[in-house]
mmCIF file of C-alpha atoms in Angstrom:
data_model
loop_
_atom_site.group_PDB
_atom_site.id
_atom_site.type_symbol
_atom_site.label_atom_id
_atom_site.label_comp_id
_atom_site.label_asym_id
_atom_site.label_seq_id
_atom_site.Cartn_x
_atom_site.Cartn_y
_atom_site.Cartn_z
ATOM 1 C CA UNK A 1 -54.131 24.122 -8.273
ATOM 2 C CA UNK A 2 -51.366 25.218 -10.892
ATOM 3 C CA UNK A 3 -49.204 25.734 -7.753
ATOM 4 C CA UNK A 4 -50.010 21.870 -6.516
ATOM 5 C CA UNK A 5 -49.416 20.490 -10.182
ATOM 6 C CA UNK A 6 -46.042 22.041 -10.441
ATOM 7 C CA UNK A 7 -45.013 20.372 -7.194
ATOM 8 C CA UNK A 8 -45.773 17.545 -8.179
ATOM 9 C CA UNK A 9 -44.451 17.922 -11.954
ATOM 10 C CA UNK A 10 -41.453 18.701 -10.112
ATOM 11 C CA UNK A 11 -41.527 16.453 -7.568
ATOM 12 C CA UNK A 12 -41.955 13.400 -10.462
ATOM 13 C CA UNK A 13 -38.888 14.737 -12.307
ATOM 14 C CA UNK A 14 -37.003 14.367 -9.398
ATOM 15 C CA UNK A 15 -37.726 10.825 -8.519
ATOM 16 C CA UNK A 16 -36.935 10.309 -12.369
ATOM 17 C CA UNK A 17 -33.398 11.768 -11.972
ATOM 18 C CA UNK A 18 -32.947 10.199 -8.720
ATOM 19 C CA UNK A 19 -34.058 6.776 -10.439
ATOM 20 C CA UNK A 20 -32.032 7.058 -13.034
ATOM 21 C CA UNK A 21 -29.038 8.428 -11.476
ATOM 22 C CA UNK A 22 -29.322 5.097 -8.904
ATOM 23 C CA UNK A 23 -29.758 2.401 -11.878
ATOM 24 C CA UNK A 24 -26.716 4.745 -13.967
ATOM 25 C CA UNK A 25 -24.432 3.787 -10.720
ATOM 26 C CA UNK A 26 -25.964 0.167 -9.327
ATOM 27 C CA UNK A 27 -23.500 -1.942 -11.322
ATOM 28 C CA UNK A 28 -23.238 -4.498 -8.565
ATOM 29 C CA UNK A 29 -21.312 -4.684 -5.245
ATOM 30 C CA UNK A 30 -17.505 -4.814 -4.522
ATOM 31 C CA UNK A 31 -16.195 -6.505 -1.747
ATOM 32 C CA UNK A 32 -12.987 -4.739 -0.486
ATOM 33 C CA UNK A 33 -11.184 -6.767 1.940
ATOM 34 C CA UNK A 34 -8.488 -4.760 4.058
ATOM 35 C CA UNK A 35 -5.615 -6.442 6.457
ATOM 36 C CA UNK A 36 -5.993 -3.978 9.037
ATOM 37 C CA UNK A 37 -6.512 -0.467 9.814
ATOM 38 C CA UNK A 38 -4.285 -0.281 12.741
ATOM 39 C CA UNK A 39 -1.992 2.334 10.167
ATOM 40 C CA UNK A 40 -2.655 5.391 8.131
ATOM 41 C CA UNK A 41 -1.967 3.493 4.594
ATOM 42 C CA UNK A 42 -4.621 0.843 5.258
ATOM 43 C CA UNK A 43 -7.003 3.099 6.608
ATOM 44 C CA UNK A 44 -6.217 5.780 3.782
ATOM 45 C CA UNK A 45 -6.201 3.064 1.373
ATOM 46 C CA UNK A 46 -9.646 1.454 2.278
ATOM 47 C CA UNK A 47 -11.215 4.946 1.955
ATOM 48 C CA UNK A 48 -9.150 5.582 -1.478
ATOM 49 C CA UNK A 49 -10.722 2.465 -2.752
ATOM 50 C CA UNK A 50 -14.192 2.880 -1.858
ATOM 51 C CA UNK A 51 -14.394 6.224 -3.792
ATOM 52 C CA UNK A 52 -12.643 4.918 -6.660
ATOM 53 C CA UNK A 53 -14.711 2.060 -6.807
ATOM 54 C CA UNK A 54 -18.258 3.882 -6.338
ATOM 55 C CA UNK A 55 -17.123 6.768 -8.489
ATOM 56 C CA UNK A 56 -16.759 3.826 -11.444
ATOM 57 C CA UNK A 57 -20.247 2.989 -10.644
ATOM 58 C CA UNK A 58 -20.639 -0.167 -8.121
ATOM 59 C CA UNK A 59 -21.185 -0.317 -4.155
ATOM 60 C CA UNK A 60 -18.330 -0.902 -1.960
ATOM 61 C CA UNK A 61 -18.368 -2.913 1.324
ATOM 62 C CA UNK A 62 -15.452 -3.193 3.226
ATOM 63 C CA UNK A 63 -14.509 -6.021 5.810
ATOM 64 C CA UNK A 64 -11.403 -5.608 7.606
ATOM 65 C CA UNK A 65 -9.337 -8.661 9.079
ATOM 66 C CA UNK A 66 -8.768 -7.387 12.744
ATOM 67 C CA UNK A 67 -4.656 -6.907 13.085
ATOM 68 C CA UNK A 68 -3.621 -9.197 10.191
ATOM 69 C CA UNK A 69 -5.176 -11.730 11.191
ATOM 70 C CA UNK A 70 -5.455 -14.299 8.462
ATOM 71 C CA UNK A 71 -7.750 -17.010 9.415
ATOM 72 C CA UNK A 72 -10.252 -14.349 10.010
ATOM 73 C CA UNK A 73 -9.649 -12.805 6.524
ATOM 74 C CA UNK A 74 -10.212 -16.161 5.215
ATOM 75 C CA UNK A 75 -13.458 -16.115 6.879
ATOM 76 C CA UNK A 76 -14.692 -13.077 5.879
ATOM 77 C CA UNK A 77 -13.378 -13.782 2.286
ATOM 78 C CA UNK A 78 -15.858 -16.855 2.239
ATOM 79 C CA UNK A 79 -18.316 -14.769 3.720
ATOM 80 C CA UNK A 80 -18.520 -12.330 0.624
ATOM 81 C CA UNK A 81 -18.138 -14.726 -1.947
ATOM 82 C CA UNK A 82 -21.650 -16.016 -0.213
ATOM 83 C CA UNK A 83 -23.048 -12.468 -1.092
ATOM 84 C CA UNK A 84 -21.990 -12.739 -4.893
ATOM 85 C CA UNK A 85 -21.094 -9.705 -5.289
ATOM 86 C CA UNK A 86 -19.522 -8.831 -8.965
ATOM 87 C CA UNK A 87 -16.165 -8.775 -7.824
ATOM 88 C CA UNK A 88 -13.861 -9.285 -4.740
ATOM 89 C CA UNK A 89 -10.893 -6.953 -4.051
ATOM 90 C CA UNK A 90 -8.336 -8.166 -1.610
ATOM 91 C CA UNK A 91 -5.209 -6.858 0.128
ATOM 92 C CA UNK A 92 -3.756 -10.109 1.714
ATOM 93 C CA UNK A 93 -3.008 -11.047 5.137
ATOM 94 C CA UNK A 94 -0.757 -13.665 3.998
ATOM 95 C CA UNK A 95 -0.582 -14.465 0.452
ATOM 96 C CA UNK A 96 -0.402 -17.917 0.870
ATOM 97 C CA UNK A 97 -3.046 -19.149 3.378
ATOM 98 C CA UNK A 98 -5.490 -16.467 1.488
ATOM 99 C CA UNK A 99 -5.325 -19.157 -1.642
ATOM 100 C CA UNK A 100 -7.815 -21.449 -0.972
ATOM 101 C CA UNK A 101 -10.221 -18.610 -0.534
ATOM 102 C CA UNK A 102 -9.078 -17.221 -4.001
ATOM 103 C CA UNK A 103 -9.845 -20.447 -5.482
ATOM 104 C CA UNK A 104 -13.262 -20.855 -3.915
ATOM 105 C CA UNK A 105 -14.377 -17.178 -5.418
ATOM 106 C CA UNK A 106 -12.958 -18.550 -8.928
ATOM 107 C CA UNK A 107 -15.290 -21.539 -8.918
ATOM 108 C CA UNK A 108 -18.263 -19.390 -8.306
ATOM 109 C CA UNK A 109 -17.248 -17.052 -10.717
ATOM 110 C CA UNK A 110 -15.957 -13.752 -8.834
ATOM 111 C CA UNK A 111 -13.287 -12.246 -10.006
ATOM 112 C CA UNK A 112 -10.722 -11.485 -7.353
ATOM 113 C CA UNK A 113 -8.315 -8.724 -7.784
ATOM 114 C CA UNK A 114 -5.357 -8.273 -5.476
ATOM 115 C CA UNK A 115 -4.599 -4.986 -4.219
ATOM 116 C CA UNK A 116 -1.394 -3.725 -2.816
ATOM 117 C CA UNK A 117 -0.244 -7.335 -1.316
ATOM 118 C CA UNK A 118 0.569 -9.996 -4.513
ATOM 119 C CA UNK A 119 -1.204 -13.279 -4.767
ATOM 120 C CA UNK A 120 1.396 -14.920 -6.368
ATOM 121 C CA UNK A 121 0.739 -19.137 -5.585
ATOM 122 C CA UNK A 122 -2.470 -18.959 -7.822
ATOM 123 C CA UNK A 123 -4.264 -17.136 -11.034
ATOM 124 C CA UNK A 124 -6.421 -13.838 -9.674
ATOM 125 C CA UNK A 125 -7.726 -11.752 -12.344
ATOM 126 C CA UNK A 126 -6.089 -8.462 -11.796
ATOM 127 C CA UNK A 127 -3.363 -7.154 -9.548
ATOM 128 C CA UNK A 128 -2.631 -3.460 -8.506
ATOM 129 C CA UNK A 129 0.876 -2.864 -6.509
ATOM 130 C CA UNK A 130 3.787 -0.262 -6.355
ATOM 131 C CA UNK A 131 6.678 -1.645 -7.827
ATOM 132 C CA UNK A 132 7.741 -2.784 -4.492
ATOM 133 C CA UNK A 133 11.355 -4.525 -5.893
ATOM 134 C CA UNK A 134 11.970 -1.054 -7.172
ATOM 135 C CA UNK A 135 10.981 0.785 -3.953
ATOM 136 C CA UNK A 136 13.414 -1.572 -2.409
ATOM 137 C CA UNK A 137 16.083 -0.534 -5.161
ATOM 138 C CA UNK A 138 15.635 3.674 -4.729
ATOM 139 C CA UNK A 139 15.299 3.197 -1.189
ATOM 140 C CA UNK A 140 19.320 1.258 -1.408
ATOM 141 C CA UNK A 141 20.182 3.942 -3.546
ATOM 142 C CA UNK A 142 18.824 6.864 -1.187
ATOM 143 C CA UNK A 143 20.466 5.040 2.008
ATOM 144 C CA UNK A 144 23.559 4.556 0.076
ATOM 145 C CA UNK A 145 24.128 8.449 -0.876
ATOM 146 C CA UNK A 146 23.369 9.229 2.568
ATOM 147 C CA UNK A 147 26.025 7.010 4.143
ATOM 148 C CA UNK A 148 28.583 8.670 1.224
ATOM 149 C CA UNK A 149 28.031 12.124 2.306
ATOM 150 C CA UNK A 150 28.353 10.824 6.466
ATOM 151 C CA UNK A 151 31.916 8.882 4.945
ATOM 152 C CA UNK A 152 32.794 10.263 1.913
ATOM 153 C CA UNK A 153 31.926 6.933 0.066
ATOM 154 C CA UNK A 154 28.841 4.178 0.708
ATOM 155 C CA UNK A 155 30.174 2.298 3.857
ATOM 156 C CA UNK A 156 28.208 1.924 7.184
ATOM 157 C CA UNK A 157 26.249 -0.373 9.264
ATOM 158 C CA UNK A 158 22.049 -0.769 8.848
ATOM 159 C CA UNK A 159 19.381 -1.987 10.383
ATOM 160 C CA UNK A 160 17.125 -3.419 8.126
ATOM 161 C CA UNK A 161 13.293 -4.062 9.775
ATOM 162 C CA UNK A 162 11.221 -6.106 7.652
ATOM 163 C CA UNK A 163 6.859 -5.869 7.990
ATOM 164 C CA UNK A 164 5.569 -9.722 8.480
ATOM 165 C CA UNK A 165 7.380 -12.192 6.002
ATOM 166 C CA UNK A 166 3.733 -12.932 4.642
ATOM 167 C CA UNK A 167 3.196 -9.801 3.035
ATOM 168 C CA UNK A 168 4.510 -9.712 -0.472
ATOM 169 C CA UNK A 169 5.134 -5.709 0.199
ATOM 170 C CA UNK A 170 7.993 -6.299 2.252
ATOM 171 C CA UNK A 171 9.185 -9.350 0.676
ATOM 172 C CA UNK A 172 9.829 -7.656 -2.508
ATOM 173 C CA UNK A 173 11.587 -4.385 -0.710
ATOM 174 C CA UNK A 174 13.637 -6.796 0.707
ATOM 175 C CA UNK A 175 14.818 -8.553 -2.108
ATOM 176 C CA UNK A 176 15.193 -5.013 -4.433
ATOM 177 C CA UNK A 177 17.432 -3.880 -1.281
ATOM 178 C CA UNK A 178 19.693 -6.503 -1.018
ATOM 179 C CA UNK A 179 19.988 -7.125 -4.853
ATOM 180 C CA UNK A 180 21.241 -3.718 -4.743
ATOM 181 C CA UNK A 181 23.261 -3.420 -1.798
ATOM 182 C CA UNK A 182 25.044 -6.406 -2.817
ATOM 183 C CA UNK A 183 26.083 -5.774 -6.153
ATOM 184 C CA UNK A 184 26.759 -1.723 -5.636
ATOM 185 C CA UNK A 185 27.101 -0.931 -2.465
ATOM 186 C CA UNK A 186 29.526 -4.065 -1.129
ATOM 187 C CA UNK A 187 30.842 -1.989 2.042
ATOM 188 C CA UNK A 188 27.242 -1.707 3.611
ATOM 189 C CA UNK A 189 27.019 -3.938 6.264
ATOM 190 C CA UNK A 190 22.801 -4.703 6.664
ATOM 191 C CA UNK A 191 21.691 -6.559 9.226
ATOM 192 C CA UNK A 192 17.598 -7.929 8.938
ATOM 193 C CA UNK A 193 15.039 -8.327 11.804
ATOM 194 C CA UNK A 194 11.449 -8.763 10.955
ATOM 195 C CA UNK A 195 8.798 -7.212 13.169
ATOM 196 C CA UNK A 196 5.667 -9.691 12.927
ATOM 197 C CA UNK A 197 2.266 -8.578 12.081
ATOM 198 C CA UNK A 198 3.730 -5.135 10.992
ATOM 199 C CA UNK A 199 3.605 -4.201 14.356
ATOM 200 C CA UNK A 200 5.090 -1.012 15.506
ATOM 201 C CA UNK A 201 6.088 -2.133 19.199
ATOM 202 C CA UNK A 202 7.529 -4.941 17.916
ATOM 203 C CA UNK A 203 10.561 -2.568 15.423
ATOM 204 C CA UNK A 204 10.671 0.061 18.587
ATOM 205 C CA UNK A 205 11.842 -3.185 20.392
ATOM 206 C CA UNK A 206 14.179 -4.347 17.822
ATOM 207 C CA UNK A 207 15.505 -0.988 17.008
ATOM 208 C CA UNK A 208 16.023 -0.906 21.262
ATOM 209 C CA UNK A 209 17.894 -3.825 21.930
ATOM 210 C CA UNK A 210 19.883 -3.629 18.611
ATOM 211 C CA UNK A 211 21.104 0.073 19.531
ATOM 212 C CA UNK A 212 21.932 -1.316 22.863
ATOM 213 C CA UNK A 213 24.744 -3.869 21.382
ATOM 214 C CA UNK A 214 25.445 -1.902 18.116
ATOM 215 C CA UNK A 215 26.075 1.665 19.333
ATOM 216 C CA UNK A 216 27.388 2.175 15.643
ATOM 217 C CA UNK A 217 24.888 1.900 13.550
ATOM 218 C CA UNK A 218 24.607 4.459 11.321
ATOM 219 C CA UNK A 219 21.036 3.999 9.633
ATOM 220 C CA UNK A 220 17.853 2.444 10.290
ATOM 221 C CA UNK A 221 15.310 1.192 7.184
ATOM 222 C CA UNK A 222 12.206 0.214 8.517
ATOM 223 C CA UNK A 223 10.042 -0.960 5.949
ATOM 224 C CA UNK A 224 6.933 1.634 7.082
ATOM 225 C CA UNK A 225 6.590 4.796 7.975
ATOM 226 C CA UNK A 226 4.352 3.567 11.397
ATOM 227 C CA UNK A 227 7.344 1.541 12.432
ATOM 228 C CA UNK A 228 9.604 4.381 11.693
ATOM 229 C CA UNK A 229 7.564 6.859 14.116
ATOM 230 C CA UNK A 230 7.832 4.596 16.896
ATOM 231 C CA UNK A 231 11.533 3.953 16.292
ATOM 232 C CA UNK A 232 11.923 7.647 16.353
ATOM 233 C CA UNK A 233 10.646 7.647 19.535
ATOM 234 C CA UNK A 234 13.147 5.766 20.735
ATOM 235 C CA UNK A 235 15.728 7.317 19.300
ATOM 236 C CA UNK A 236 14.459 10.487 21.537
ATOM 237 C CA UNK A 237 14.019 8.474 24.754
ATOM 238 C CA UNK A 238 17.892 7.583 24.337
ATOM 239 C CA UNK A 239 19.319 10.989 24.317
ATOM 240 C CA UNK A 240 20.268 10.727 20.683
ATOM 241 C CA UNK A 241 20.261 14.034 18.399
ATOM 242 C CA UNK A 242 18.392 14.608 14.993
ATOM 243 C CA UNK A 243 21.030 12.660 12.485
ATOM 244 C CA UNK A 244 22.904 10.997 15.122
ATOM 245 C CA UNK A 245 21.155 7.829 13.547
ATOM 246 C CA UNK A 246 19.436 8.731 10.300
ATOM 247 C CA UNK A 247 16.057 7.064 9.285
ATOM 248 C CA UNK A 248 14.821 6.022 5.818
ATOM 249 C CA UNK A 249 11.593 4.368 5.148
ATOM 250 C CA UNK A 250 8.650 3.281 2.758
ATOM 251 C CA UNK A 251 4.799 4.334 1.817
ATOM 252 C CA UNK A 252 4.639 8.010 2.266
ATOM 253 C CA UNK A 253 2.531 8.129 5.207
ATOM 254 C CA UNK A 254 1.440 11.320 6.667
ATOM 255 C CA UNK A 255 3.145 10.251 9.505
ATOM 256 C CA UNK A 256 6.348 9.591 7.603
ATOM 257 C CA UNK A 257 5.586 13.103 6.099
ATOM 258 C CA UNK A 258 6.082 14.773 9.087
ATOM 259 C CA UNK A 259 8.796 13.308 10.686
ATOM 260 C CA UNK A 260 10.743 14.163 7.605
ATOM 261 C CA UNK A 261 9.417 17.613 8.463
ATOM 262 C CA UNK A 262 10.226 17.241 11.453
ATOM 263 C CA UNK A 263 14.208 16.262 11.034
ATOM 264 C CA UNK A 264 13.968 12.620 12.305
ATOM 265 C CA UNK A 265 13.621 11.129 8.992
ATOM 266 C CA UNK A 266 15.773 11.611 5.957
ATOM 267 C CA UNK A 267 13.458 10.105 3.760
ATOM 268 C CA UNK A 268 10.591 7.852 2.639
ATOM 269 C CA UNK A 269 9.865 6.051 -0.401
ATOM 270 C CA UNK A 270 6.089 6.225 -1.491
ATOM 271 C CA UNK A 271 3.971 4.122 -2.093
ATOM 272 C CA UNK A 272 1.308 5.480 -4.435
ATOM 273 C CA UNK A 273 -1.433 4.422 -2.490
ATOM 274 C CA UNK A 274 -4.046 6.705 -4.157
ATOM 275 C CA UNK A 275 -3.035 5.501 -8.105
ATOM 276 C CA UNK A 276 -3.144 1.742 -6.907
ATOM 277 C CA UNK A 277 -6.846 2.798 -6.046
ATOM 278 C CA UNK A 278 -7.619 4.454 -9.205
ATOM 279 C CA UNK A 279 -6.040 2.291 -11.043
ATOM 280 C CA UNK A 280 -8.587 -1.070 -10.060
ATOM 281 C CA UNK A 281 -11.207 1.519 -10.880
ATOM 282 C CA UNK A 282 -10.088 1.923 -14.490
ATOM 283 C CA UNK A 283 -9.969 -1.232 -15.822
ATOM 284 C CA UNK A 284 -12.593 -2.693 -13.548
ATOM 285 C CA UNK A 285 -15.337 -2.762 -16.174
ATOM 286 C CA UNK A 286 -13.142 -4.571 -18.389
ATOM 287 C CA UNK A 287 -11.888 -6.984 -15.354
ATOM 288 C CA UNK A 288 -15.635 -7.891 -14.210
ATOM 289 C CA UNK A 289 -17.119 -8.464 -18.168
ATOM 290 C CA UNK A 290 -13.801 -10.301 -19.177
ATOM 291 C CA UNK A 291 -12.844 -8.086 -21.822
ATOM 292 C CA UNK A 292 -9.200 -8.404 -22.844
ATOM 293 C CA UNK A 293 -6.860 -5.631 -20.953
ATOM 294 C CA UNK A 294 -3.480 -4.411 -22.976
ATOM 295 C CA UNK A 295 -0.377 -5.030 -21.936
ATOM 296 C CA UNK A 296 1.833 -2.125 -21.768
ATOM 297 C CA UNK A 297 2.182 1.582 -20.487
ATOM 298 C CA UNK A 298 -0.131 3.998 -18.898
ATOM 299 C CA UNK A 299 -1.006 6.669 -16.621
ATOM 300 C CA UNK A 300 -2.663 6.753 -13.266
ATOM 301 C CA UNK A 301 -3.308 10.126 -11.583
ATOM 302 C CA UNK A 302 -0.782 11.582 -13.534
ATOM 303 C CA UNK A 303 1.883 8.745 -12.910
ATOM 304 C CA UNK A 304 3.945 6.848 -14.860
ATOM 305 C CA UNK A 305 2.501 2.604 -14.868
ATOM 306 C CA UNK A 306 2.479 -0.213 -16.813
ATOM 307 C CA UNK A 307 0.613 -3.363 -17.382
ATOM 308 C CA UNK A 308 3.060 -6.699 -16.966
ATOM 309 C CA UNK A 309 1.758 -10.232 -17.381
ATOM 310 C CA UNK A 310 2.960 -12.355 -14.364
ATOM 311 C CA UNK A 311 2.420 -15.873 -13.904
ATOM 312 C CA UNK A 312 -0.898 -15.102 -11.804
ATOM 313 C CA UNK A 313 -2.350 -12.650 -13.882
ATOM 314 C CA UNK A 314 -2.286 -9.288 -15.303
ATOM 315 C CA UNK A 315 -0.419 -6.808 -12.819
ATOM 316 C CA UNK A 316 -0.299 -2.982 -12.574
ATOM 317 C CA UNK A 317 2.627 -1.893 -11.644
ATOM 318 C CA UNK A 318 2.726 1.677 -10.681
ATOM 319 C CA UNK A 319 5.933 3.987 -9.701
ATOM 320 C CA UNK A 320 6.708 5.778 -6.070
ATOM 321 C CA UNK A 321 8.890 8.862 -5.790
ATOM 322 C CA UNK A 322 11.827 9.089 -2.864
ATOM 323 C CA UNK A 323 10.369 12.287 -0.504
ATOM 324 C CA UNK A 324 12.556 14.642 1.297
ATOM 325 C CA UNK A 325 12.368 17.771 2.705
ATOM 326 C CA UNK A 326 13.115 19.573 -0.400
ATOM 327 C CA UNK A 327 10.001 17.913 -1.606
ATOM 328 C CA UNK A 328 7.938 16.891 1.745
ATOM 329 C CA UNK A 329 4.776 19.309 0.799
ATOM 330 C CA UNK A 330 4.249 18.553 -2.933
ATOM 331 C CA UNK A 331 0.744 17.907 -2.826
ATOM 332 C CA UNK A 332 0.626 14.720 -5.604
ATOM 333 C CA UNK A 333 1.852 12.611 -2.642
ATOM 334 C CA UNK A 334 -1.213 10.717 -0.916
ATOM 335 C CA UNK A 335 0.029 11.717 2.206
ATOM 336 C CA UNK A 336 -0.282 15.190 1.855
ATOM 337 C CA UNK A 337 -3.937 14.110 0.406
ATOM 338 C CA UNK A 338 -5.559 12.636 3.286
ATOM 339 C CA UNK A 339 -8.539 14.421 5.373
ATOM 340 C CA UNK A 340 -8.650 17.191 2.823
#
């Protein structure tokens, strides 16, 4: 009998801390919706967010918009707001067509927080990005110093290989790149393709036919580390040597990782996927109550950010680091995080 009643003492205390441990962390659900997970930084990124999210307390549910496919983002976005969950997180298809969607969760009171891909055409209540004009800017500066120690000065030809035009990501590496090229680096010729949808076929293609009638080029800047492994491929299939045509690229995928490992890549700029994730998860008590979020700097897994207000809202801006093999393995980079 005393045997039976301790069971059962013990078995009650249980269900208590269960209980209690469920209400501590029910705080609502999160709707996270991703672009794709057709490369390693969405994928990584989805799973980044869903731990940050639950480990702040609320349930994350994930819908992901086939290959960038917007209309059925849209859909899905309409879809959650249906649910009404506490908040919606989204990482834009196109960051224009997504607005009417943004607008709809407003009126029924969801806050919507852009992650990775800015909003810009509308208010959302919170937005978490790399400085993506910067990565632009130290990924001009990295190109540049390699093209001085190839001619003794900054002077060369470039392909540049934009993602899709309707992702703010690129858009904004774009624009720090050319800002910089042009006013610094005049003798660097760059020449821009854009390979739709982020697809990687689509920049081996480019980087193909563009080799074929520019034998010269000395450097190609895809804009992601997926785009960059399929460009090395083709670099192999032509015969051409490690450095013949140097690589530089953006995100810090493990991918990317590796081929700079590897010798096919010079270097990558990174995107700190892991710190954008964290970062929703700090202030997203504060986002989904209302409370008033300071302006200013902070810290985010140890990195260096700062809260800006834009004319859509309240953005996190968080800093990437240029990797190359002198610092490929350093373990703070996301890349070197994933599957451990």
């Amino acid at each position: 009998m005393r045997k039976k009643l301790a069971i059962s003492l013990l078995s009650i205390s249980l269900i208590m801390l269960l209980g209690i441990s469920v209400i501590a962390s029910d705080k609502g659900v999160v709707y996270y919706l991703s672009p794709n997970q057709f490369d390693e930084m969405q994928t990584a990124a989805s799973n980044m967010i869903k731990d940050a999210v639950e480990g702040a307390g609320y349930t994350c549910r994930i819908m992901v918009a086939g290959n960038e496919d917007s209309n059925l983002q849209m859909n899905q976005l309409e879809n959650a707001i249906t649910q009404d969950p506490v908040a919606i997180i989204v990482a834009a298809v196109d960051g224009n067509a997504i607005i009417p969607g943004v607008e709809q969760a407003k009126a029924a009171g969801i806050p919507v927080i852009a992650f990775d891909r800015v909003i810009s055409g509308t208010k959302v209540d919170f937005t978490s990005v790399a400085g993506c004009k910067r990565i632009g800017i130290m990924a001009a500066h990295k190109i540049a110093e390699l093209l001085e120690e190839k001619y003794g000065e900054p002077k060369g030809k470039i392909l540049d290989i934009m993602g899709d035009p309707g992702d703010s990501y690129t858009v904004l590496i774009e624009e720090g790149l050319r800002e910089t090229m042009e006013s610094e680096y005049p003798n660097i010729e760059i020449e821009t393709k854009i390979a739709y949808g982020w697809e990687a076929t689509t920049a081996a293609n480019i980087a193909d036919d563009y080799l074929l009638a520019n034998p010269d080029t000395d450097l190609i800047f895809p804009h992601s580390d997926h785009m960059a492994v399929s460009i090395a491929s083709v670099l192999q299939t032509k015969g051409l040597n490690k450095n013949d045509i140097l690589l530089v690229s953006t995100a810090g995928m493990p991918s990317g990782l590796q081929l700079i490992r590897d010798g096919w890549m010079k270097a990558t700029v990174e995107q700190p996927v892991s710190a954008q994730a964290e970062g929703i998860a700090m202030f997203l008590d504060d986002i989904i109550q209302g409370n008033e979020i300071k302006l200013g700097s902070y810290e985010v897994l140890g990195i260096p950010a700062e809260i800006i207000e834009q004319p859509y809202g309240l953005e996190l801006r968080i800093s990437g680091s240029v990797i190359t093999a002198e610092n490929v393995d350093d373990p703070l980079f996301w890349g070197n995080q994933v599957g451990e």
